[in-house]
mmCIF file of C-alpha atoms in Angstrom:
data_model
loop_
_atom_site.group_PDB
_atom_site.id
_atom_site.type_symbol
_atom_site.label_atom_id
_atom_site.label_comp_id
_atom_site.label_asym_id
_atom_site.label_seq_id
_atom_site.Cartn_x
_atom_site.Cartn_y
_atom_site.Cartn_z
ATOM 1 C CA MET A 622 7.606 36.892 3.068
ATOM 2 C CA GLU A 623 6.900 40.191 1.348
ATOM 3 C CA THR A 624 6.188 38.785 -2.110
ATOM 4 C CA VAL A 625 2.680 37.393 -2.517
ATOM 5 C CA HIS A 626 2.159 35.322 -5.633
ATOM 6 C CA TRP A 627 0.656 32.040 -6.750
ATOM 7 C CA LEU A 628 4.131 30.507 -6.603
ATOM 8 C CA VAL A 629 4.262 30.582 -2.823
ATOM 9 C CA ASP A 630 1.101 28.469 -2.736
ATOM 10 C CA GLU A 631 2.736 25.787 -4.847
ATOM 11 C CA THR A 632 4.649 22.895 -3.290
ATOM 12 C CA GLY A 633 7.822 24.007 -5.053
ATOM 13 C CA PHE A 634 9.216 26.517 -7.530
ATOM 14 C CA THR A 635 12.559 27.100 -9.197
ATOM 15 C CA ILE A 636 14.909 29.972 -8.492
ATOM 16 C CA GLU A 637 14.329 31.107 -12.071
ATOM 17 C CA GLN A 638 10.566 31.239 -11.503
ATOM 18 C CA GLY A 639 11.105 33.240 -8.341
ATOM 19 C CA ARG A 640 13.324 35.742 -10.105
ATOM 20 C CA ALA A 641 10.815 36.011 -12.960
ATOM 21 C CA ILE A 642 8.204 37.421 -10.572
ATOM 22 C CA GLY A 643 10.664 39.843 -8.994
ATOM 23 C CA MET A 644 11.911 37.944 -5.936
ATOM 24 C CA THR A 645 15.350 39.080 -4.818
ATOM 25 C CA ARG A 646 18.278 36.833 -4.065
ATOM 26 C CA ARG A 647 17.868 37.800 -0.419
ATOM 27 C CA GLN A 648 14.295 36.577 -0.450
ATOM 28 C CA LEU A 649 15.193 33.367 -2.264
ATOM 29 C CA ASP A 650 17.933 32.626 0.284
ATOM 30 C CA GLY A 651 16.026 33.936 3.302
ATOM 31 C CA ALA A 652 15.618 32.063 6.556
ATOM 32 C CA GLY A 653 11.990 31.199 5.804
ATOM 33 C CA MET A 654 12.800 29.624 2.466
ATOM 34 C CA GLN A 655 13.219 25.832 2.237
ATOM 35 C CA ARG A 656 15.708 24.203 -0.137
ATOM 36 C CA PRO A 657 14.553 20.595 -0.698
ATOM 37 C CA PHE A 658 16.652 20.229 -3.875
ATOM 38 C CA ARG A 659 19.285 22.218 -5.732
ATOM 39 C CA GLY A 660 17.561 25.064 -7.528
ATOM 40 C CA ILE A 661 14.186 24.503 -5.812
ATOM 41 C CA ARG A 662 12.537 26.610 -3.112
ATOM 42 C CA THR A 663 9.474 25.915 -1.000
ATOM 43 C CA ILE A 664 7.717 27.809 1.778
ATOM 44 C CA GLY A 665 6.073 26.214 4.797
ATOM 45 C CA VAL A 666 6.002 22.630 3.523
ATOM 46 C CA GLY A 667 6.025 20.117 6.381
ATOM 47 C CA TYR A 668 7.338 17.197 4.312
ATOM 48 C CA ASP A 669 5.598 14.707 6.579
ATOM 49 C CA ASP A 670 4.222 13.234 3.370
ATOM 50 C CA HIS A 671 6.841 11.907 0.940
ATOM 51 C CA ARG A 672 4.632 13.002 -1.932
ATOM 52 C CA ASP A 673 5.293 16.635 -0.981
ATOM 53 C CA ARG A 674 8.986 16.029 -1.599
ATOM 54 C CA CYS A 675 8.135 14.500 -4.970
ATOM 55 C CA ARG A 676 6.018 17.543 -5.858
ATOM 56 C CA ALA A 677 8.922 19.815 -4.963
ATOM 57 C CA TYR A 678 11.229 17.870 -7.290
ATOM 58 C CA SER A 679 8.627 18.021 -10.062
ATOM 59 C CA ALA A 680 9.013 21.810 -10.121
ATOM 60 C CA LEU A 681 12.221 21.201 -12.081
ATOM 61 C CA GLU A 682 9.916 20.192 -14.963
ATOM 62 C CA ARG A 683 12.125 17.430 -16.251
ATOM 63 C CA GLY A 684 9.450 15.995 -18.483
ATOM 64 C CA ARG A 685 11.034 12.630 -19.202
ATOM 65 C CA HIS A 686 11.810 11.826 -15.562
ATOM 66 C CA ALA A 687 9.391 9.557 -13.678
ATOM 67 C CA PHE A 688 9.132 8.767 -9.996
ATOM 68 C CA SER A 689 9.863 5.100 -9.369
ATOM 69 C CA HIS A 690 10.694 2.444 -6.785
ATOM 70 C CA ALA A 691 9.824 3.529 -3.226
ATOM 71 C CA SER A 692 8.695 6.999 -4.339
ATOM 72 C CA ALA A 693 6.275 5.459 -6.834
ATOM 73 C CA ALA A 694 5.062 3.154 -4.070
ATOM 74 C CA MET A 695 4.301 6.164 -1.880
ATOM 75 C CA ILE A 696 2.569 8.076 -4.684
ATOM 76 C CA HIS A 697 0.364 5.070 -5.470
ATOM 77 C CA GLY A 698 -0.412 4.685 -1.772
ATOM 78 C CA PHE A 699 1.082 1.215 -1.246
ATOM 79 C CA PRO A 700 0.740 -0.162 2.296
ATOM 80 C CA LEU A 701 4.499 -0.138 2.856
ATOM 81 C CA PRO A 702 6.105 -1.268 6.105
ATOM 82 C CA HIS A 703 7.570 1.670 7.993
ATOM 83 C CA ARG A 704 11.138 0.565 7.316
ATOM 84 C CA ALA A 705 10.573 0.923 3.562
ATOM 85 C CA VAL A 706 9.295 4.508 3.640
ATOM 86 C CA PRO A 707 11.961 6.491 1.743
ATOM 87 C CA ASN A 708 13.786 9.648 2.684
ATOM 88 C CA GLU A 709 15.321 10.329 -0.733
ATOM 89 C CA VAL A 710 13.228 10.718 -3.868
ATOM 90 C CA HIS A 711 13.603 7.920 -6.432
ATOM 91 C CA VAL A 712 13.614 9.161 -10.019
ATOM 92 C CA SER A 713 14.014 7.033 -13.150
ATOM 93 C CA VAL A 714 14.928 7.847 -16.724
ATOM 94 C CA PHE A 715 14.928 5.622 -19.788
ATOM 95 C CA ALA A 716 18.155 4.641 -21.543
ATOM 96 C CA PRO A 717 20.153 6.221 -23.059
ATOM 97 C CA MET A 718 19.330 9.149 -20.762
ATOM 98 C CA LYS A 719 21.484 9.450 -17.675
ATOM 99 C CA PRO A 720 19.788 9.450 -14.269
ATOM 100 C CA PRO A 721 19.853 12.623 -12.168
ATOM 101 C CA GLN A 722 22.681 13.155 -9.694
ATOM 102 C CA MET A 723 21.500 15.400 -6.918
ATOM 103 C CA GLU A 724 21.521 15.401 -3.148
ATOM 104 C CA GLY A 725 18.267 13.948 -1.860
ATOM 105 C CA VAL A 726 17.618 12.055 -5.126
ATOM 106 C CA ILE A 727 18.355 8.428 -6.031
ATOM 107 C CA GLY A 728 18.521 8.112 -9.804
ATOM 108 C CA HIS A 729 17.768 4.972 -11.805
ATOM 109 C CA GLU A 730 18.242 4.099 -15.477
ATOM 110 C CA LEU A 731 15.565 1.797 -16.943
ATOM 111 C CA LYS A 732 15.210 -0.041 -20.207
ATOM 112 C CA ALA A 733 13.369 1.999 -22.778
ATOM 113 C CA THR A 734 10.682 -0.619 -23.408
ATOM 114 C CA GLY A 735 8.176 -2.467 -21.276
ATOM 115 C CA HIS A 736 7.560 0.057 -18.512
ATOM 116 C CA LYS A 737 4.307 1.958 -18.170
ATOM 117 C CA VAL A 738 4.290 5.583 -17.027
ATOM 118 C CA VAL A 739 1.117 7.172 -15.653
ATOM 119 C CA VAL A 740 0.171 10.498 -14.071
ATOM 120 C CA VAL A 741 -1.093 10.462 -10.477
ATOM 121 C CA ASP A 742 -2.078 13.736 -8.800
ATOM 122 C CA GLY A 743 -0.109 15.600 -11.457
ATOM 123 C CA LEU A 744 3.050 13.535 -10.888
ATOM 124 C CA ARG A 745 4.641 11.454 -13.633
ATOM 125 C CA VAL A 746 5.196 8.045 -12.074
ATOM 126 C CA ILE A 747 5.983 4.455 -12.998
ATOM 127 C CA ALA A 748 2.786 2.357 -13.124
ATOM 128 C CA ALA A 749 1.790 0.636 -9.890
ATOM 129 C CA GLU A 750 2.439 -2.922 -11.093
ATOM 130 C CA ASP A 751 5.973 -1.994 -12.195
ATOM 131 C CA ALA A 752 6.608 -0.179 -8.902
ATOM 132 C CA TRP A 753 5.473 -3.350 -7.100
ATOM 133 C CA ALA A 754 8.031 -5.332 -9.089
ATOM 134 C CA GLN A 755 10.765 -2.764 -8.434
ATOM 135 C CA MET A 756 10.190 -3.057 -4.672
ATOM 136 C CA SER A 757 11.005 -6.779 -4.790
ATOM 137 C CA SER A 758 14.678 -5.936 -4.295
ATOM 138 C CA VAL A 759 14.034 -4.464 -0.832
ATOM 139 C CA LEU A 760 10.800 -6.018 0.486
ATOM 140 C CA SER A 761 10.085 -9.464 1.893
ATOM 141 C CA VAL A 762 7.796 -11.951 0.184
ATOM 142 C CA ASP A 763 5.065 -11.255 2.739
ATOM 143 C CA ASP A 764 5.356 -7.493 2.181
ATOM 144 C CA LEU A 765 5.003 -8.018 -1.567
ATOM 145 C CA ILE A 766 1.951 -10.230 -1.041
ATOM 146 C CA VAL A 767 0.339 -7.557 1.137
ATOM 147 C CA ILE A 768 0.784 -4.994 -1.650
ATOM 148 C CA GLY A 769 -0.342 -7.438 -4.338
ATOM 149 C CA ASP A 770 -3.533 -8.216 -2.402
ATOM 150 C CA TRP A 771 -4.134 -4.492 -1.927
ATOM 151 C CA LEU A 772 -3.645 -3.769 -5.624
ATOM 152 C CA ILE A 773 -6.069 -6.332 -7.029
ATOM 153 C CA THR A 774 -8.703 -5.974 -4.273
ATOM 154 C CA GLY A 775 -9.059 -2.237 -3.694
ATOM 155 C CA ASP A 776 -12.261 -1.670 -1.740
ATOM 156 C CA GLU A 777 -14.451 -3.719 -4.087
ATOM 157 C CA PRO A 778 -15.773 -6.110 -1.382
ATOM 158 C CA TYR A 779 -17.516 -3.050 0.130
ATOM 159 C CA SER A 780 -18.024 -0.664 -2.767
ATOM 160 C CA ARG A 781 -18.527 -3.255 -5.533
ATOM 161 C CA VAL A 782 -16.266 -1.041 -7.664
ATOM 162 C CA PRO A 783 -13.487 -3.162 -9.219
ATOM 163 C CA SER A 784 -9.882 -2.242 -8.533
ATOM 164 C CA ALA A 785 -7.927 -0.444 -11.242
ATOM 165 C CA TRP A 786 -5.440 -3.348 -11.243
ATOM 166 C CA THR A 787 -5.899 -7.022 -12.009
ATOM 167 C CA ARG A 788 -3.903 -10.173 -11.539
ATOM 168 C CA SER A 789 -3.005 -9.931 -15.233
ATOM 169 C CA ASP A 790 -1.289 -6.588 -14.559
ATOM 170 C CA LEU A 791 0.842 -8.200 -11.860
ATOM 171 C CA ASP A 792 1.627 -11.137 -14.141
ATOM 172 C CA ARG A 793 2.826 -8.730 -16.838
ATOM 173 C CA ALA A 794 5.111 -7.025 -14.344
ATOM 174 C CA VAL A 795 6.575 -10.336 -13.143
ATOM 175 C CA ARG A 796 7.341 -11.380 -16.706
ATOM 176 C CA HIS A 797 8.779 -7.997 -17.663
ATOM 177 C CA HIS A 798 11.057 -7.841 -14.609
ATOM 178 C CA ALA A 799 12.268 -11.429 -14.928
ATOM 179 C CA ARG A 800 15.941 -10.455 -14.698
ATOM 180 C CA ARG A 801 15.807 -7.960 -11.845
ATOM 181 C CA PRO A 802 17.191 -8.568 -8.341
ATOM 182 C CA GLY A 803 14.457 -10.004 -6.153
ATOM 183 C CA ILE A 804 12.644 -11.824 -8.982
ATOM 184 C CA ARG A 805 12.450 -15.053 -6.957
ATOM 185 C CA ARG A 806 10.674 -13.228 -4.136
ATOM 186 C CA LEU A 807 8.410 -11.539 -6.669
ATOM 187 C CA ARG A 808 7.386 -14.849 -8.247
ATOM 188 C CA LEU A 809 6.703 -16.430 -4.855
ATOM 189 C CA ALA A 810 4.636 -13.411 -3.880
ATOM 190 C CA PHE A 811 2.651 -13.447 -7.119
ATOM 191 C CA GLU A 812 1.629 -17.072 -6.577
ATOM 192 C CA ALA A 813 0.343 -16.216 -3.086
ATOM 193 C CA VAL A 814 -1.552 -13.012 -3.978
ATOM 194 C CA ARG A 815 -5.286 -13.327 -3.351
ATOM 195 C CA TYR A 816 -8.301 -11.160 -4.041
ATOM 196 C CA GLY A 817 -10.289 -10.161 -0.973
ATOM 197 C CA PRO A 818 -8.362 -8.695 1.997
ATOM 198 C CA LEU A 819 -9.362 -5.188 2.998
ATOM 199 C CA SER A 820 -6.351 -4.497 5.211
ATOM 200 C CA PRO A 821 -2.683 -5.499 5.344
ATOM 201 C CA GLN A 822 -3.273 -7.284 8.640
ATOM 202 C CA GLU A 823 -5.948 -9.483 7.092
ATOM 203 C CA THR A 824 -3.373 -10.584 4.531
ATOM 204 C CA ARG A 825 -0.739 -11.188 7.210
ATOM 205 C CA LEU A 826 -3.239 -13.209 9.254
ATOM 206 C CA ARG A 827 -4.034 -15.367 6.222
ATOM 207 C CA LEU A 828 -0.343 -15.964 5.604
ATOM 208 C CA LEU A 829 0.223 -16.810 9.264
ATOM 209 C CA LEU A 830 -2.470 -19.502 9.147
ATOM 210 C CA VAL A 831 -1.312 -20.990 5.846
ATOM 211 C CA ASP A 832 2.372 -20.980 6.828
ATOM 212 C CA ALA A 833 1.416 -22.910 9.978
ATOM 213 C CA GLY A 834 -0.142 -25.640 7.856
ATOM 214 C CA LEU A 835 -3.773 -24.686 8.471
ATOM 215 C CA PRO A 836 -6.295 -24.658 5.604
ATOM 216 C CA GLU A 837 -6.422 -21.461 3.573
ATOM 217 C CA PRO A 838 -9.478 -19.462 4.675
ATOM 218 C CA GLU A 839 -11.920 -17.710 2.377
ATOM 219 C CA LEU A 840 -11.659 -13.921 2.394
ATOM 220 C CA ASN A 841 -14.469 -11.466 3.087
ATOM 221 C CA TYR A 842 -16.964 -14.296 2.973
ATOM 222 C CA ARG A 843 -20.618 -13.280 2.941
ATOM 223 C CA VAL A 844 -22.871 -15.186 5.332
ATOM 224 C CA HIS A 845 -26.548 -15.293 4.368
ATOM 225 C CA ARG A 846 -29.608 -16.543 6.218
ATOM 226 C CA ASP A 847 -32.957 -16.938 4.498
ATOM 227 C CA GLY A 848 -31.623 -14.935 1.579
ATOM 228 C CA ARG A 849 -30.558 -12.041 3.804
ATOM 229 C CA LEU A 850 -26.949 -10.922 4.340
ATOM 230 C CA ILE A 851 -25.967 -11.507 7.963
ATOM 231 C CA ALA A 852 -22.327 -10.476 7.862
ATOM 232 C CA MET A 853 -19.232 -10.204 5.711
ATOM 233 C CA VAL A 854 -16.485 -12.093 7.552
ATOM 234 C CA ASP A 855 -12.807 -11.137 7.194
ATOM 235 C CA LEU A 856 -11.600 -14.745 7.027
ATOM 236 C CA ALA A 857 -13.838 -17.798 7.141
ATOM 237 C CA TYR A 858 -13.949 -21.586 7.058
ATOM 238 C CA PRO A 859 -17.541 -21.910 5.781
ATOM 239 C CA ALA A 860 -17.636 -25.712 5.938
ATOM 240 C CA ARG A 861 -16.745 -25.482 9.638
ATOM 241 C CA ARG A 862 -18.808 -22.334 10.308
ATOM 242 C CA ILE A 863 -15.759 -20.547 11.717
ATOM 243 C CA ALA A 864 -15.553 -16.774 11.331
ATOM 244 C CA ILE A 865 -12.301 -14.924 12.021
ATOM 245 C CA GLU A 866 -12.536 -11.171 12.449
ATOM 246 C CA TYR A 867 -9.460 -8.944 12.638
ATOM 247 C CA LEU A 868 -10.072 -5.873 14.781
ATOM 248 C CA GLY A 869 -7.850 -2.853 14.160
ATOM 249 C CA ASP A 870 -7.523 0.105 16.497
ATOM 250 C CA LEU A 871 -10.666 1.683 15.036
ATOM 251 C CA HIS A 872 -12.724 -1.142 16.497
ATOM 252 C CA ARG A 873 -11.292 -0.317 19.924
ATOM 253 C CA THR A 874 -11.620 3.472 19.815
ATOM 254 C CA ASP A 875 -14.837 3.934 17.822
ATOM 255 C CA GLN A 876 -17.962 3.125 19.827
ATOM 256 C CA LYS A 877 -20.089 2.495 16.745
ATOM 257 C CA ALA A 878 -17.513 0.077 15.324
ATOM 258 C CA PHE A 879 -17.419 -1.717 18.682
ATOM 259 C CA ARG A 880 -21.214 -2.014 18.813
ATOM 260 C CA ASP A 881 -21.301 -3.241 15.208
ATOM 261 C CA ASP A 882 -18.724 -5.929 16.095
ATOM 262 C CA VAL A 883 -20.859 -7.158 18.995
ATOM 263 C CA ALA A 884 -24.026 -7.189 16.882
ATOM 264 C CA ARG A 885 -22.299 -9.047 14.047
ATOM 265 C CA ARG A 886 -20.952 -11.623 16.470
ATOM 266 C CA GLU A 887 -24.432 -12.176 17.900
ATOM 267 C CA ARG A 888 -25.937 -12.617 14.434
ATOM 268 C CA LEU A 889 -23.267 -15.117 13.435
ATOM 269 C CA THR A 890 -23.565 -17.029 16.689
ATOM 270 C CA GLU A 891 -27.328 -17.322 16.203
ATOM 271 C CA CYS A 892 -26.588 -18.894 12.813
ATOM 272 C CA GLY A 893 -24.326 -21.479 14.422
ATOM 273 C CA TRP A 894 -20.976 -19.854 13.634
ATOM 274 C CA ASP A 895 -17.965 -19.894 15.958
ATOM 275 C CA VAL A 896 -16.613 -16.323 15.913
ATOM 276 C CA ILE A 897 -12.985 -15.486 16.745
ATOM 277 C CA PHE A 898 -11.993 -11.854 17.294
ATOM 278 C CA LEU A 899 -8.258 -11.147 16.873
ATOM 279 C CA THR A 900 -6.088 -8.044 17.284
ATOM 280 C CA ALA A 901 -2.513 -7.126 16.372
ATOM 281 C CA ASP A 902 -1.289 -8.556 19.686
ATOM 282 C CA ASP A 903 -2.671 -11.957 18.696
ATOM 283 C CA LEU A 904 -0.375 -12.086 15.657
ATOM 284 C CA ARG A 905 2.845 -11.486 17.577
ATOM 285 C CA PRO A 906 5.545 -14.190 17.855
ATOM 286 C CA PRO A 907 6.936 -16.414 19.177
ATOM 287 C CA VAL A 908 3.648 -18.354 19.404
ATOM 288 C CA PRO A 909 0.846 -16.158 18.026
ATOM 289 C CA ARG A 910 -2.373 -16.593 19.958
ATOM 290 C CA ALA A 911 -4.181 -16.417 16.642
ATOM 291 C CA LEU A 912 -2.839 -19.837 15.685
ATOM 292 C CA LEU A 913 -3.930 -21.373 18.974
ATOM 293 C CA ALA A 914 -7.403 -19.846 18.736
ATOM 294 C CA VAL A 915 -7.984 -21.010 15.153
ATOM 295 C CA ARG A 916 -6.583 -24.494 15.796
ATOM 296 C CA ARG A 917 -8.909 -24.921 18.760
ATOM 297 C CA ALA A 918 -11.883 -23.747 16.739
ATOM 298 C CA LEU A 919 -11.069 -26.175 13.922
ATOM 299 C CA HIS A 920 -10.613 -29.012 16.417
ATOM 300 C CA ARG A 921 -13.994 -28.495 18.083
ATOM 301 C CA SER A 922 -15.893 -27.874 14.828
ATOM 302 C CA VAL A 923 -17.788 -30.469 12.847
ATOM 303 C CA PRO A 924 -17.528 -30.332 9.033
ATOM 304 C CA GLU A 925 -20.842 -29.870 7.275
#
């Protein structure tokens, strides 16, 4: 590329912007130029991240358009299942505007009232709670619960910094989207959302236990001894002194994480706790080993 300009460092620019700095039609249509959308050019963008595609679309500078649905979910960083990761960009407008019609774009027309629009990383996007509600038409109840838990928890159990979203935000979204497809799933999910999980798998493990008829565990429970914090347990039955720890791949590949797991288990055991370590394999059907392990622990425990 002969032309060197700030535009080529941007995620996307319009043909008009390229011409304004002296780029020729040959350059704009050259082999090294990407065409993510009609009228947009990019250079060297991998597009492994959906947000890069959204940034390319934003170069059109359609100020009243907002990313929504699955694109909003990606921009907000929702823990989406792989099957829900979008290829096309979802863009919404408010009535009476007409949604965009363009290859690679799915347009939506929304009611003019009740939706919140925010700016995230320079992108105009539907607010996270509304995006959560919009995804109810394509996600399962469990998937919606995972996202709801993630929204209201953030990383507060570790950082002590409250999440930007509360249960009240989710409640507002449920009420506002009362007539949308998927509202029954959304309401069921809202009732099951809990504060506390620090990973999607912790939420799925909780749901697995509850769906099997086991008591609902406490989440990220802090165990103290003589006024000193011993451990923060992913899921716990404090009255039975049962600690359930979900170990992701990091715990297998990171030596420090592995050593910390062993030390935490020893501390809990010394305090009289029965510690169960579980991995993704233990959650797999048809009969998840996690259920067997927790049932056995509950059976051999003695309530305090």
